[in-house]
Amino acid sequence: MQGKLFVVGTPIGNLSDISPRALETLAAVDFIAAEDTRVTLKLLNHFAIKKPMISYFEHNRREKGEVILGRILAGENCALVTDAGMPAVSDPGEDLVALCHENGVTVNAVPGPSAFVAAIALSGLPVGRFTFEGFLSMNRVSRREHLESIKDEKRTMVFYEAPHKLSATLSDLYETLGDRRLAIVREITKIHEEVIRTTLSEAAQKYAAEALKGEIVLVIEGKPVCEEKEITPEEAVALAKSYLREGMGASMAAKMAAKETGMKKGEIYKALQEEENESVV
């Protein structure tokens, strides 16, 4: 009988945030696949759990993924953990989860803390709809393509960032998105937890020289939605008249004006005809 994969959320700072079910799972599985076994060992030692571990991270995920899958298919249960938070979110664990699904392995979630969920809750920005963007690429071309793809995004955007790259990222975001409201949320659940509510322009200037420490989440306001001005029938007819002056026929002028204003073509055409008849009289 084959085993299962358990995707286990671990604390993002405060060890007290681990759930009883997560502890039960870590103690019960046959082995643990960890992003950094040294980090996970500290967690296990704190809760007096002894369990075999195998490293699973970005640069060995293909090789170790097959090894982990083989052990699960042979009947062992595995817990997948990352250094902090939920595995498989902006994390190579997504490949292992997909691999297990593709091979008919049952994958169970043991939910836990997540930095981006905590950050949007703390941000004070509209988060009824949001998009999680993860980390911006270090590759200049990929980074530029990513930024260009979101410059018209109307939903609140969430990014992860490392302290040493914060200055460059804020500068790039301001250059591409213009000025937006911004919440810099750092050291979530830790002693120095902080929410800095500012704007992209202010933050880009301030943190060009002043460094921030700790794990950072950026929550950025989406592109403001401009209220569309209601077009009056008179304005729609005036637009059609401008097309007439350019040499367009009445029917086509009415059609073009209707397309641009949302007014009915027939009503615009009728108004044009009435004005023409009045001018003849």
XYZ file of C-alpha atoms in Angstrom:
281
model
C 0.000 0.000 0.000
C 1.470 3.376 -1.001
C 1.956 6.240 1.401
C 0.775 9.848 1.327
C 2.300 13.292 1.030
C 1.364 15.812 3.719
C 1.922 19.497 2.881
C 2.585 20.994 6.306
C 2.585 24.696 7.165
C 5.202 25.799 9.696
C 5.633 29.078 11.652
C 6.861 32.160 9.785
C 8.484 33.545 12.925
C 6.687 32.754 16.146
C 6.982 29.043 16.983
C 3.751 29.234 18.994
C 1.845 29.540 15.702
C 2.371 25.889 14.793
C -0.848 23.893 14.997
C -1.391 20.759 17.101
C -2.250 18.896 13.900
C 1.028 19.955 12.296
C 2.960 18.614 15.284
C 0.986 15.365 15.218
C 1.699 14.964 11.497
C 5.424 15.660 11.805
C 5.649 13.119 14.602
C 3.651 10.475 12.745
C 5.149 10.472 9.214
C 8.023 8.219 8.225
C 10.229 11.051 6.968
C 10.262 14.788 6.275
C 11.233 16.550 3.020
C 12.675 19.909 4.113
C 13.876 22.991 2.242
C 16.762 23.348 4.697
C 17.214 20.429 7.100
C 19.149 22.652 9.532
C 16.213 25.050 9.870
C 13.693 22.231 10.239
C 15.907 20.475 12.791
C 15.621 23.513 15.089
C 11.843 23.319 14.847
C 11.792 19.585 15.520
C 14.195 19.908 18.468
C 12.062 22.668 19.999
C 9.090 20.284 20.080
C 11.139 17.183 20.909
C 10.376 15.437 17.616
C 12.939 13.083 16.086
C 12.411 12.176 12.477
C 14.578 11.282 9.432
C 14.852 14.123 6.904
C 15.750 14.519 3.242
C 16.696 17.856 1.700
C 14.427 19.123 -1.058
C 15.055 22.584 -2.511
C 15.289 24.505 -5.791
C 18.569 23.033 -7.056
C 17.918 19.349 -6.281
C 14.133 19.180 -6.748
C 14.180 16.995 -9.872
C 16.563 14.378 -8.488
C 15.181 14.358 -4.939
C 11.585 14.578 -6.134
C 11.916 11.170 -7.787
C 13.574 9.759 -4.648
C 10.778 11.069 -2.411
C 8.109 9.791 -4.790
C 9.734 6.357 -4.834
C 9.665 6.132 -1.056
C 6.014 7.202 -0.923
C 5.032 4.667 -3.593
C 6.852 2.039 -1.516
C 4.538 2.778 1.432
C 6.154 5.597 3.426
C 4.325 8.757 4.481
C 6.171 12.046 3.900
C 5.689 15.548 5.316
C 6.772 18.373 3.015
C 7.904 21.532 4.832
C 9.554 24.768 3.856
C 11.710 26.989 6.080
C 8.655 29.067 6.990
C 5.013 29.128 5.951
C 3.079 26.928 3.538
C 5.107 24.774 1.138
C 4.457 24.967 -2.622
C 3.675 28.716 -2.570
C 6.516 30.531 -4.373
C 8.428 27.369 -3.502
C 9.772 24.294 -5.389
C 7.380 22.165 -3.341
C 4.807 22.796 -6.071
C 6.771 20.421 -8.326
C 6.680 17.629 -5.740
C 2.952 18.099 -5.195
C 2.361 17.936 -8.967
C 4.593 14.861 -9.275
C 2.627 13.063 -6.574
C -0.719 13.916 -8.179
C 0.541 12.686 -11.552
C 1.436 9.345 -9.971
C -1.791 8.835 -8.083
C -0.416 9.700 -4.655
C -2.838 11.214 -2.139
C -1.768 14.742 -1.101
C -3.197 16.163 2.134
C -2.907 19.729 3.444
C -2.056 20.580 7.026
C -2.614 24.354 6.787
C -0.427 26.807 8.624
C 0.817 30.411 8.616
C 1.439 32.214 5.335
C 3.342 35.489 5.084
C 1.392 36.969 2.174
C -1.999 36.232 3.761
C -0.901 37.842 7.029
C 0.551 40.822 5.133
C -2.624 41.644 3.205
C -4.617 41.393 6.430
C -2.255 43.916 8.053
C -1.888 46.249 5.048
C -5.054 48.313 5.373
C -5.379 48.319 1.563
C -8.399 46.977 -0.375
C -7.903 43.211 -0.527
C -11.309 41.909 -1.589
C -9.455 40.982 -4.782
C -5.675 40.666 -4.984
C -2.956 39.025 -7.023
C 0.069 37.265 -5.515
C 3.168 38.000 -7.612
C 5.843 36.243 -5.530
C 9.449 37.370 -6.075
C 10.511 39.514 -9.018
C 13.147 37.810 -11.142
C 16.792 38.856 -10.906
C 17.037 38.397 -14.697
C 16.643 41.855 -16.215
C 14.534 40.751 -19.199
C 12.204 38.549 -17.129
C 11.903 41.259 -14.504
C 10.944 43.874 -17.099
C 8.389 41.543 -18.715
C 6.841 40.815 -15.313
C 6.561 44.508 -14.448
C 5.115 45.421 -17.844
C 2.477 42.694 -17.499
C 1.109 44.183 -14.258
C 1.279 47.929 -14.894
C -2.472 48.073 -15.613
C -3.453 45.577 -12.883
C -6.409 46.956 -10.927
C -6.266 44.440 -8.083
C -4.017 44.898 -5.054
C -0.634 43.234 -5.721
C 1.509 41.295 -3.256
C 5.250 40.687 -3.621
C 7.884 38.945 -1.542
C 11.249 40.702 -1.310
C 14.633 40.280 0.324
C 16.134 43.259 2.231
C 19.225 43.567 0.005
C 17.057 43.894 -3.139
C 14.412 46.220 -1.685
C 15.881 49.479 -2.983
C 16.137 48.290 -6.606
C 12.683 46.717 -6.495
C 10.988 49.833 -5.134
C 12.711 51.920 -7.806
C 11.594 49.558 -10.594
C 8.038 49.393 -9.259
C 7.753 53.177 -9.027
C 9.179 53.619 -12.521
C 6.698 51.144 -14.021
C 3.557 51.610 -11.935
C 3.804 55.287 -11.044
C 2.861 56.434 -7.568
C 0.625 54.025 -5.633
C -0.223 53.431 -2.012
C 2.081 50.846 -0.487
C 2.337 48.811 2.704
C 5.733 47.369 3.570
C 5.087 44.544 6.020
C 8.143 43.015 7.632
C 9.130 40.518 10.328
C 5.583 39.163 10.576
C 4.858 37.473 13.952
C 8.361 38.339 15.216
C 9.411 40.835 17.905
C 10.038 43.640 15.416
C 6.887 43.129 13.327
C 6.130 46.365 11.498
C 3.672 47.754 8.953
C 4.979 50.813 7.077
C 2.147 52.537 5.217
C 3.599 54.822 2.575
C 3.669 55.346 -1.212
C 5.948 53.981 -3.906
C 7.490 57.403 -4.538
C 8.248 58.038 -0.849
C 9.526 54.508 -0.253
C 11.732 54.492 -3.371
C 13.379 57.693 -2.181
C 13.668 56.780 1.500
C 14.982 53.243 1.102
C 17.457 54.105 -1.630
C 19.827 54.923 1.225
C 18.135 53.511 4.326
C 18.120 49.725 4.656
C 15.360 47.590 6.149
C 16.019 44.263 7.823
C 14.018 41.069 7.993
C 11.582 39.205 5.768
C 9.574 41.680 3.687
C 6.192 41.592 1.954
C 5.127 44.468 -0.309
C 1.395 45.137 -0.680
C 0.728 47.609 -3.507
C -2.467 49.351 -4.502
C -3.825 48.409 -7.920
C -4.250 50.888 -10.746
C -7.032 53.344 -9.861
C -10.234 52.786 -11.810
C -11.255 56.035 -13.493
C -14.953 56.757 -13.412
C -16.318 56.992 -16.942
C -18.137 60.206 -17.760
C -21.742 59.653 -18.828
C -22.242 60.668 -22.451
C -25.335 62.774 -23.208
C -27.402 62.346 -26.393
C -26.321 65.831 -27.463
C -22.644 64.873 -27.171
C -23.218 61.696 -29.200
C -24.905 63.705 -31.968
C -22.098 66.276 -31.878
C -19.576 63.468 -32.358
C -21.543 62.165 -35.345
C -21.569 65.675 -36.809
C -17.789 65.830 -36.566
C -17.648 62.661 -38.675
C -20.004 64.270 -41.196
C -17.637 67.218 -41.513
C -14.837 64.786 -42.287
C -16.847 63.565 -45.277
C -18.446 60.485 -43.743
C -22.029 59.554 -44.684
C -24.824 60.033 -42.143
C -25.410 56.314 -41.590
C -21.719 55.553 -41.025
C -21.280 58.664 -38.845
C -24.183 57.535 -36.661
C -22.737 54.014 -36.479
C -19.268 55.240 -35.431
C -20.685 57.632 -32.826
C -22.897 54.871 -31.424
C -19.902 52.540 -31.099
C -17.874 55.127 -29.178
C -20.623 56.445 -26.918
C -22.901 53.500 -26.305
C -25.907 55.404 -27.656
C -28.257 53.731 -30.164
C -27.331 54.250 -33.810
C -30.964 54.786 -34.796
C -31.446 57.604 -32.309
C -28.281 59.386 -33.443
C -29.191 58.954 -37.118
C -32.717 60.271 -36.451
C -31.315 63.363 -34.724
C -28.977 64.019 -37.642
C -31.856 63.728 -40.100
C -34.072 66.046 -38.043
C -31.349 68.701 -37.871
C -30.772 68.375 -41.616
C -34.493 68.803 -42.330
C -34.681 71.846 -40.050
C -31.748 73.471 -41.877
C -33.473 72.902 -45.232
C -36.676 74.565 -43.988
